[in-house]
Amino acid sequence: MTVTPLDRRSPVPLWAQLLADLRRRVAAGEFADGFPTDEELRQSYRVSRQTVREAARRLQAEGVIVRQRGRGSTLAGSVLEQPLQALYSLAGRAEDLGLPEHSEVLAQRREQAGDAAEPLGIEVGAAVVYVERLRFVGDEPLSLHRSWLPAALAEGLLGCDLASGSLYDALAETCGVRVTGGWERIRPGVPTPELRRLLGVRRGGAVFEVERLATAGGVAAEWRESVIRGDRYSFRADWSAL
Amino acid sequence: MTVTPLDRRSPVPLWAQLLADLRRRVAAGEFADGFPTDEELRQSYRVSRQTVREAARRLQAEGVIVRQRGRGSTLAGSVLEQPLQALYSLAGRAEDLGLPEHSEVLAQRREQAGDAAEPLGIEVGAAVVYVERLRFVGDEPLSLHRSWLPAALAEGLLGCDLASGSLYDALAETCGVRVTGGWERIRPGVPTPELRRLLGVRRGGAVFEVERLATAGGVAAEWRESVIRGDRYSFRADWSAL
DNA sequence: ACGTATTTGTTCGTATGTATT
DNA sequence: CAATACATACGAACAAATACG
């Protein structure tokens, strides 16, 4: 019984106290044989399910646990990876902010799958649609995106005007494929001279490199490699009450 | 009346439908004169407050709105900045994962505040404690952290052993100062030759550059500039049901 | 300066849906 | 099919921060 009792008179919310105690127990290596269920936590800490979920939600957001319906919560593997709010749609984000957005389409053609075959789960040499776009927010370029989509799904994109808007909107309208999920990984990078020129990055400037897999109903729909200017884009976190 | 009615028989959760509609309305420039309160949204969409909060929580996580107790929700008309799960404590994260962690203390001394004066909100030349640590996870260096703390708060850190563990733990134990919040900004960068050598980054390797301000009860407690190896650390987002 | 109304945050209880075992 | 476990959704109440008269 290593449960630390929570203090209801404390100004610190119950969920924060619970979160702290769970972090402590995780660090102590306590849950090697399975993370407790919501119900078990509810009983052992004598709080409501709401409170348990609030703490669990944050543990999940931090990448400490993975929660799955019907299966329960499990400790996440130990990788030095930080969860992130999904970039998802840069176009949508710019639009939300009321910024003018457009793209220069550098390529839009059929190809045979090379490196993209593996993440897409198709065979090398299978037909894919390749789209390369230089995206502008305002007058200056912000990012370069290279996307590979299985031709079986995205054939219709070839005749599409992609000079503005989200690729996923076009994919939904033209091909009836609605992207429902995916993942992406973000790293820092040094742009090649050609990329520097395309994006207008000054000497010594760095970029974010983003890999993304988008899925539609569990099927891989797009593999994307993006480069985003570091001098025009950044990530920010505000944190409190931890 | 631009409220799109929600479909309760749809497999898409109500909060997701609400979120989509709110995003649409934001993009349409509808909330120029104030974002609706939870109660207003509850009534106009005929859902419970729980549902409203679930959608609002995500809008906040995306950086679209800012929510404040007593004040309401406001549009965060802003920059191209993406919200991020706080890095918060790298030491804690490594510890949670059961990875061995330690630091090489490169500097730990009293100084006069220079560039750190402004973010800390103190006068240039005021006494600060400067700490520079090279942090290892496993046998290899992961990051370099340079911290400035007001001497008025953190004097006690000067006599502290900082070879392992979190600076904030030391700050709490030695000085009785508990960090309660803050913010950080993350950009990509190219390391200087000296940093390359210190961190063991190969030629052409890039890094994350992190600026952080930590506060304790509303008072600035630490200004930090960090450099994290890009080949050992990355950010990851999983997204779904959007 | 003080008290009241507003608004979001926290917490409880309860019921039902959905994915996994 | 049944049991398990997380997700969604409703209702309700009080706390805490803010705004306003």
PDB file of N, CA, C and O in Angstrom, chain B residues 114-139:
ATOM      1  N   GLY B 114      22.415  40.173 -16.675  1.00  0.00           N
ATOM      2  CA  GLY B 114      22.570  40.834 -17.964  1.00  0.00           C
ATOM      3  C   GLY B 114      21.303  40.674 -18.763  1.00  0.00           C
ATOM      4  O   GLY B 114      20.270  41.260 -18.426  1.00  0.00           O
ATOM      5  N   ASP B 115      21.356  39.828 -19.788  1.00  0.00           N
ATOM      6  CA  ASP B 115      20.183  39.609 -20.637  1.00  0.00           C
ATOM      7  C   ASP B 115      19.028  38.972 -19.880  1.00  0.00           C
ATOM      8  O   ASP B 115      17.874  39.089 -20.290  1.00  0.00           O
ATOM      9  N   ALA B 116      19.355  38.280 -18.792  1.00  0.00           N
ATOM     10  CA  ALA B 116      18.303  37.582 -18.050  1.00  0.00           C
ATOM     11  C   ALA B 116      17.472  38.548 -17.211  1.00  0.00           C
ATOM     12  O   ALA B 116      16.403  38.183 -16.710  1.00  0.00           O
ATOM     13  N   ALA B 117      17.958  39.790 -17.049  1.00  0.00           N
ATOM     14  CA  ALA B 117      17.255  40.742 -16.187  1.00  0.00           C
ATOM     15  C   ALA B 117      15.834  40.991 -16.688  1.00  0.00           C
ATOM     16  O   ALA B 117      14.878  40.992 -15.907  1.00  0.00           O
ATOM     17  N   GLU B 118      15.702  41.162 -18.003  1.00  0.00           N
ATOM     18  CA  GLU B 118      14.394  41.530 -18.549  1.00  0.00           C
ATOM     19  C   GLU B 118      13.340  40.438 -18.327  1.00  0.00           C
ATOM     20  O   GLU B 118      12.299  40.715 -17.730  1.00  0.00           O
ATOM     21  N   PRO B 119      13.616  39.207 -18.786  1.00  0.00           N
ATOM     22  CA  PRO B 119      12.580  38.184 -18.542  1.00  0.00           C
ATOM     23  C   PRO B 119      12.305  37.955 -17.058  1.00  0.00           C
ATOM     24  O   PRO B 119      11.169  37.645 -16.693  1.00  0.00           O
ATOM     25  N   LEU B 120      13.324  38.113 -16.224  1.00  0.00           N
ATOM     26  CA  LEU B 120      13.129  37.889 -14.788  1.00  0.00           C
ATOM     27  C   LEU B 120      12.429  39.068 -14.123  1.00  0.00           C
ATOM     28  O   LEU B 120      11.966  38.965 -12.991  1.00  0.00           O
ATOM     29  N   GLY B 121      12.395  40.185 -14.812  1.00  0.00           N
ATOM     30  CA  GLY B 121      11.744  41.349 -14.234  1.00  0.00           C
ATOM     31  C   GLY B 121      12.529  41.966 -13.088  1.00  0.00           C
ATOM     32  O   GLY B 121      11.952  42.471 -12.125  1.00  0.00           O
ATOM     33  N   ILE B 122      13.860  41.907 -13.178  1.00  0.00           N
ATOM     34  CA  ILE B 122      14.702  42.557 -12.180  1.00  0.00           C
ATOM     35  C   ILE B 122      15.617  43.543 -12.897  1.00  0.00           C
ATOM     36  O   ILE B 122      15.617  43.607 -14.123  1.00  0.00           O
ATOM     37  N   GLU B 123      16.382  44.292 -12.125  1.00  0.00           N
ATOM     38  CA  GLU B 123      17.206  45.317 -12.756  1.00  0.00           C
ATOM     39  C   GLU B 123      18.516  44.738 -13.280  1.00  0.00           C
ATOM     40  O   GLU B 123      19.070  43.811 -12.697  1.00  0.00           O
ATOM     41  N   VAL B 124      18.980  45.307 -14.384  1.00  0.00           N
ATOM     42  CA  VAL B 124      20.271  44.898 -14.922  1.00  0.00           C
ATOM     43  C   VAL B 124      21.337  45.161 -13.856  1.00  0.00           C
ATOM     44  O   VAL B 124      21.367  46.230 -13.252  1.00  0.00           O
ATOM     45  N   GLY B 125      22.168  44.163 -13.623  1.00  0.00           N
ATOM     46  CA  GLY B 125      23.206  44.314 -12.614  1.00  0.00           C
ATOM     47  C   GLY B 125      22.821  43.739 -11.262  1.00  0.00           C
ATOM     48  O   GLY B 125      23.670  43.547 -10.397  1.00  0.00           O
ATOM     49  N   ALA B 126      21.543  43.438 -11.063  1.00  0.00           N
ATOM     50  CA  ALA B 126      21.113  42.816  -9.812  1.00  0.00           C
ATOM     51  C   ALA B 126      21.752  41.428  -9.690  1.00  0.00           C
ATOM     52  O   ALA B 126      22.118  40.811 -10.691  1.00  0.00           O
ATOM     53  N   ALA B 127      21.880  40.965  -8.473  1.00  0.00           N
ATOM     54  CA  ALA B 127      22.542  39.683  -8.243  1.00  0.00           C
ATOM     55  C   ALA B 127      21.673  38.520  -8.703  1.00  0.00           C
ATOM     56  O   ALA B 127      20.484  38.475  -8.395  1.00  0.00           O
ATOM     57  N   VAL B 128      22.277  37.607  -9.460  1.00  0.00           N
ATOM     58  CA  VAL B 128      21.583  36.387  -9.865  1.00  0.00           C
ATOM     59  C   VAL B 128      22.486  35.188  -9.615  1.00  0.00           C
ATOM     60  O   VAL B 128      23.701  35.323  -9.501  1.00  0.00           O
ATOM     61  N   VAL B 129      21.870  34.040  -9.481  1.00  0.00           N
ATOM     62  CA  VAL B 129      22.614  32.786  -9.411  1.00  0.00           C
ATOM     63  C   VAL B 129      22.619  32.193 -10.815  1.00  0.00           C
ATOM     64  O   VAL B 129      21.565  32.072 -11.444  1.00  0.00           O
ATOM     65  N   TYR B 130      23.807  31.869 -11.307  1.00  0.00           N
ATOM     66  CA  TYR B 130      23.929  31.305 -12.643  1.00  0.00           C
ATOM     67  C   TYR B 130      24.332  29.844 -12.537  1.00  0.00           C
ATOM     68  O   TYR B 130      25.313  29.508 -11.853  1.00  0.00           O
ATOM     69  N   VAL B 131      23.585  28.983 -13.195  1.00  0.00           N
ATOM     70  CA  VAL B 131      23.890  27.552 -13.167  1.00  0.00           C
ATOM     71  C   VAL B 131      23.947  27.034 -14.600  1.00  0.00           C
ATOM     72  O   VAL B 131      23.036  27.293 -15.389  1.00  0.00           O
ATOM     73  N   GLU B 132      25.026  26.340 -14.913  1.00  0.00           N
ATOM     74  CA  GLU B 132      25.161  25.756 -16.240  1.00  0.00           C
ATOM     75  C   GLU B 132      25.400  24.266 -16.075  1.00  0.00           C
ATOM     76  O   GLU B 132      26.332  23.856 -15.389  1.00  0.00           O
ATOM     77  N   ARG B 133      24.516  23.473 -16.666  1.00  0.00           N
ATOM     78  CA  ARG B 133      24.635  22.018 -16.487  1.00  0.00           C
ATOM     79  C   ARG B 133      24.562  21.287 -17.822  1.00  0.00           C
ATOM     80  O   ARG B 133      23.711  21.585 -18.659  1.00  0.00           O
ATOM     81  N   LEU B 134      25.442  20.311 -17.969  1.00  0.00           N
ATOM     82  CA  LEU B 134      25.388  19.405 -19.108  1.00  0.00           C
ATOM     83  C   LEU B 134      24.688  18.148 -18.607  1.00  0.00           C
ATOM     84  O   LEU B 134      25.154  17.493 -17.685  1.00  0.00           O
ATOM     85  N   ARG B 135      23.564  17.848 -19.207  1.00  0.00           N
ATOM     86  CA  ARG B 135      22.748  16.763 -18.669  1.00  0.00           C
ATOM     87  C   ARG B 135      22.902  15.485 -19.475  1.00  0.00           C
ATOM     88  O   ARG B 135      22.805  15.485 -20.696  1.00  0.00           O
ATOM     89  N   PHE B 136      23.112  14.410 -18.765  1.00  0.00           N
ATOM     90  CA  PHE B 136      23.273  13.102 -19.385  1.00  0.00           C
ATOM     91  C   PHE B 136      22.058  12.231 -19.096  1.00  0.00           C
ATOM     92  O   PHE B 136      21.562  12.219 -17.977  1.00  0.00           O
ATOM     93  N   VAL B 137      21.609  11.514 -20.088  1.00  0.00           N
ATOM     94  CA  VAL B 137      20.650  10.437 -19.868  1.00  0.00           C
ATOM     95  C   VAL B 137      21.323   9.201 -20.422  1.00  0.00           C
ATOM     96  O   VAL B 137      21.613   9.130 -21.612  1.00  0.00           O
ATOM     97  N   GLY B 138      21.581   8.237 -19.540  1.00  0.00           N
ATOM     98  CA  GLY B 138      22.471   7.153 -19.922  1.00  0.00           C
ATOM     99  C   GLY B 138      23.892   7.697 -19.918  1.00  0.00           C
ATOM    100  O   GLY B 138      24.236   8.539 -19.084  1.00  0.00           O
ATOM    101  N   ASP B 139      24.705   7.251 -20.845  1.00  0.00           N
ATOM    102  CA  ASP B 139      26.108   7.666 -20.859  1.00  0.00           C
ATOM    103  C   ASP B 139      26.360   8.878 -21.736  1.00  0.00           C
ATOM    104  O   ASP B 139      27.404   9.498 -21.657  1.00  0.00           O
TER     105      ASP B 139
END
